[in-house]
Amino acid sequence: MPSLYVVGTPIGNMEDMSARALRVLHDVAVIAAEDTRTTRKLLTHYGIHTRLLSFQEHNAPARIPQLLGILEDSDVALVTEAGTPGVSDPGTSLVAAAGEQGLQVVSIPGPSSVTAAVSISGFPGERFNFIGFLPRRKGERKRLFQSLNKEHETIVALESPHRVVASLADM
């Protein structure tokens, strides 16, 4: 049975690819990529020549039927620009559609900005609350921070480098 492989990719160092992830990217018929330019650099680095298709949230309605068609008789890998598809990155809609079709979905774990941050933070990592990307608007960020101020576990959030200073000030 063909599979949709959800493949984690490096978050900053090309050498963070597992041998299993490289094998899968080499062996599948198609790689659905959030950013084909970034993925092409990764594939070129490792000498992989698998066909790439762009898969982003804005083209998902058109791409999902196409990828499900390919999955009828071939394996497909799903990658994001960096990290794991579906974890604050595109991919959830394709994974859900594949599951609804009864297709096998296989995780190929890889680098994670969330666990990397927790592991070097010095904060307790036994339990943590991952809240994804912070809201872009100041008022929404402040309301979110207010709602979290009674939490007793480590909180992990993602933020754009362009907004990190403003978000820290709001915090």
CSV table of C-alpha atoms in Angstrom, one decimal:
chain,number,residue,atom,x,y,z
A,1,MET,CA,0.0,0.0,0.0
A,2,PRO,CA,1.4,3.4,-0.9
A,3,SER,CA,2.2,5.7,1.9
A,4,LEU,CA,2.3,9.4,2.7
A,5,TYR,CA,5.6,10.1,4.5
A,6,VAL,CA,5.6,13.1,6.7
A,7,VAL,CA,9.4,13.9,6.8
A,8,GLY,CA,11.1,16.3,9.3
A,9,THR,CA,13.8,18.5,7.7
A,10,PRO,CA,16.7,20.4,9.2
A,11,ILE,CA,16.0,23.6,11.1
A,12,GLY,CA,19.4,25.1,10.5
A,13,ASN,CA,22.0,22.5,9.8
A,14,MET,CA,21.9,20.2,6.7
A,15,GLU,CA,23.6,17.5,8.7
A,16,ASP,CA,20.5,17.0,10.9
A,17,MET,CA,18.9,14.7,8.3
A,18,SER,CA,18.5,11.1,9.3
A,19,ALA,CA,19.5,8.2,7.0
A,20,ARG,CA,15.9,7.1,7.0
A,21,ALA,CA,14.6,10.5,5.9
A,22,LEU,CA,17.2,10.6,3.1
A,23,ARG,CA,16.2,7.1,1.9
A,24,VAL,CA,12.5,8.0,1.9
A,25,LEU,CA,13.2,11.3,0.0
A,26,HIS,CA,15.2,9.3,-2.6
A,27,ASP,CA,12.6,6.5,-3.0
A,28,VAL,CA,9.3,8.3,-3.2
A,29,ALA,CA,7.7,9.3,-6.5
A,30,VAL,CA,7.0,12.9,-5.5
A,31,ILE,CA,8.0,15.2,-2.7
A,32,ALA,CA,5.3,17.8,-1.7
A,33,ALA,CA,7.3,20.8,-0.4
A,34,GLU,CA,6.2,24.0,1.4
A,35,ASP,CA,9.1,25.8,-0.3
A,36,THR,CA,10.6,24.1,-3.4
A,37,ARG,CA,13.6,26.4,-3.4
A,38,THR,CA,14.7,25.4,0.1
A,39,THR,CA,13.9,21.8,-0.5
A,40,ARG,CA,15.8,21.8,-3.8
A,41,LYS,CA,18.9,23.0,-1.9
A,42,LEU,CA,18.5,20.1,0.6
A,43,LEU,CA,18.0,17.5,-2.1
A,44,THR,CA,20.9,18.9,-4.2
A,45,HIS,CA,23.2,18.7,-1.1
A,46,TYR,CA,22.4,15.0,-0.8
A,47,GLY,CA,22.3,14.2,-4.5
A,48,ILE,CA,18.5,13.4,-4.5
A,49,HIS,CA,16.6,14.0,-7.8
A,50,THR,CA,13.0,13.2,-6.8
A,51,ARG,CA,10.3,15.2,-8.5
A,52,LEU,CA,9.1,18.2,-6.4
A,53,LEU,CA,5.6,19.7,-6.2
A,54,SER,CA,4.8,22.9,-4.3
A,55,PHE,CA,2.4,22.3,-1.4
A,56,GLN,CA,1.3,25.3,0.6
A,57,GLU,CA,-1.9,26.2,2.4
A,58,HIS,CA,-2.9,28.6,-0.5
A,59,ASN,CA,-2.6,25.8,-3.2
A,60,ALA,CA,-3.7,22.9,-1.0
A,61,PRO,CA,-7.3,22.7,-2.4
A,62,ALA,CA,-5.8,22.1,-5.9
A,63,ARG,CA,-2.8,20.0,-4.8
A,64,ILE,CA,-4.6,17.6,-2.4
A,65,PRO,CA,-6.6,15.8,-5.1
A,66,GLN,CA,-3.5,15.6,-7.3
A,67,LEU,CA,-1.4,14.2,-4.5
A,68,LEU,CA,-4.1,11.7,-3.5
A,69,GLY,CA,-4.1,10.6,-7.1
A,70,ILE,CA,-0.4,9.9,-7.0
A,71,LEU,CA,-0.9,8.1,-3.7
A,72,GLU,CA,-3.1,5.6,-5.4
A,73,ASP,CA,-0.1,3.7,-6.6
A,74,SER,CA,3.0,5.6,-5.5
A,75,ASP,CA,4.6,6.9,-2.3
A,76,VAL,CA,4.7,10.6,-1.6
A,77,ALA,CA,6.8,12.6,1.0
A,78,LEU,CA,5.6,15.8,2.6
A,79,VAL,CA,8.2,18.3,3.8
A,80,THR,CA,8.1,21.8,5.2
A,81,GLU,CA,10.7,24.5,4.8
A,82,ALA,CA,12.3,23.5,8.1
A,83,GLY,CA,11.0,21.2,10.9
A,84,THR,CA,8.0,18.9,10.8
A,85,PRO,CA,5.0,19.3,8.5
A,86,GLY,CA,1.8,20.0,10.5
A,87,VAL,CA,3.6,21.4,13.5
A,88,SER,CA,3.1,25.1,13.0
A,89,ASP,CA,3.7,24.5,9.3
A,90,PRO,CA,1.6,23.4,6.3
A,91,GLY,CA,0.6,19.8,6.0
A,92,THR,CA,-2.3,19.1,8.3
A,93,SER,CA,-4.9,19.2,5.5
A,94,LEU,CA,-3.0,16.7,3.3
A,95,VAL,CA,-2.5,14.3,6.2
A,96,ALA,CA,-6.2,14.6,7.1
A,97,ALA,CA,-7.2,13.9,3.5
A,98,ALA,CA,-4.9,10.9,3.2
A,99,GLY,CA,-6.3,9.5,6.5
A,100,GLU,CA,-9.9,10.0,5.3
A,101,GLN,CA,-9.0,8.0,2.1
A,102,GLY,CA,-7.7,5.2,4.3
A,103,LEU,CA,-4.1,5.7,3.2
A,104,GLN,CA,-1.2,4.9,5.3
A,105,VAL,CA,0.5,8.0,6.8
A,106,VAL,CA,4.0,7.5,8.2
A,107,SER,CA,6.0,9.9,10.4
A,108,ILE,CA,9.7,10.2,9.7
A,109,PRO,CA,10.8,12.1,12.8
A,110,GLY,CA,13.4,14.8,12.5
A,111,PRO,CA,14.6,18.1,14.0
A,112,SER,CA,12.0,20.0,16.0
A,113,SER,CA,12.4,23.7,17.0
A,114,VAL,CA,10.1,23.1,20.0
A,115,THR,CA,12.1,20.3,21.6
A,116,ALA,CA,15.4,21.9,20.7
A,117,ALA,CA,14.3,25.1,22.5
A,118,VAL,CA,13.1,23.2,25.6
A,119,SER,CA,16.2,21.1,25.8
A,120,ILE,CA,18.6,24.1,26.0
A,121,SER,CA,16.3,26.5,27.9
A,122,GLY,CA,17.1,25.4,31.4
A,123,PHE,CA,13.3,25.3,32.1
A,124,PRO,CA,11.6,22.1,33.2
A,125,GLY,CA,10.9,20.0,30.2
A,126,GLU,CA,8.9,17.2,31.7
A,127,ARG,CA,5.7,19.1,30.8
A,128,PHE,CA,5.4,22.1,28.5
A,129,ASN,CA,2.7,23.9,26.7
A,130,PHE,CA,3.4,24.6,23.0
A,131,ILE,CA,1.3,27.5,21.8
A,132,GLY,CA,2.6,27.8,18.3
A,133,PHE,CA,3.1,31.2,16.6
A,134,LEU,CA,2.2,34.2,18.6
A,135,PRO,CA,-0.5,36.5,17.3
A,136,ARG,CA,0.7,39.3,15.0
A,137,ARG,CA,-1.4,42.0,16.6
A,138,LYS,CA,-0.3,43.5,19.9
A,139,GLY,CA,-3.7,43.4,21.5
A,140,GLU,CA,-4.2,39.7,20.7
A,141,ARG,CA,-0.6,38.9,22.0
A,142,LYS,CA,-1.3,40.8,25.3
A,143,ARG,CA,-4.6,38.9,25.8
A,144,LEU,CA,-2.8,35.6,25.1
A,145,PHE,CA,0.0,36.4,27.6
A,146,GLN,CA,-2.6,37.5,30.2
A,147,SER,CA,-4.4,34.1,29.8
A,148,LEU,CA,-1.1,32.3,30.3
A,149,ASN,CA,0.2,34.1,33.4
A,150,LYS,CA,-1.2,31.5,35.8
A,151,GLU,CA,0.5,28.6,34.0
A,152,HIS,CA,3.0,26.6,36.0
A,153,GLU,CA,4.6,24.7,33.2
A,154,THR,CA,7.1,25.8,30.6
A,155,ILE,CA,5.5,27.6,27.7
A,156,VAL,CA,7.0,27.4,24.2
A,157,ALA,CA,6.0,29.9,21.5
A,158,LEU,CA,7.3,30.6,18.0
A,159,GLU,CA,7.8,34.1,16.8
A,160,SER,CA,9.1,35.9,13.7
A,161,PRO,CA,12.5,37.5,14.1
A,162,HIS,CA,10.9,40.8,13.0
A,163,ARG,CA,8.4,40.7,15.9
A,164,VAL,CA,10.4,39.2,18.7
A,165,VAL,CA,11.4,42.5,20.4
A,166,ALA,CA,7.8,43.7,20.3
A,167,SER,CA,6.5,40.4,21.6
A,168,LEU,CA,9.0,40.4,24.5
A,169,ALA,CA,8.0,43.9,25.4
A,170,ASP,CA,4.3,42.8,25.4
A,171,MET,CA,5.2,39.9,27.6
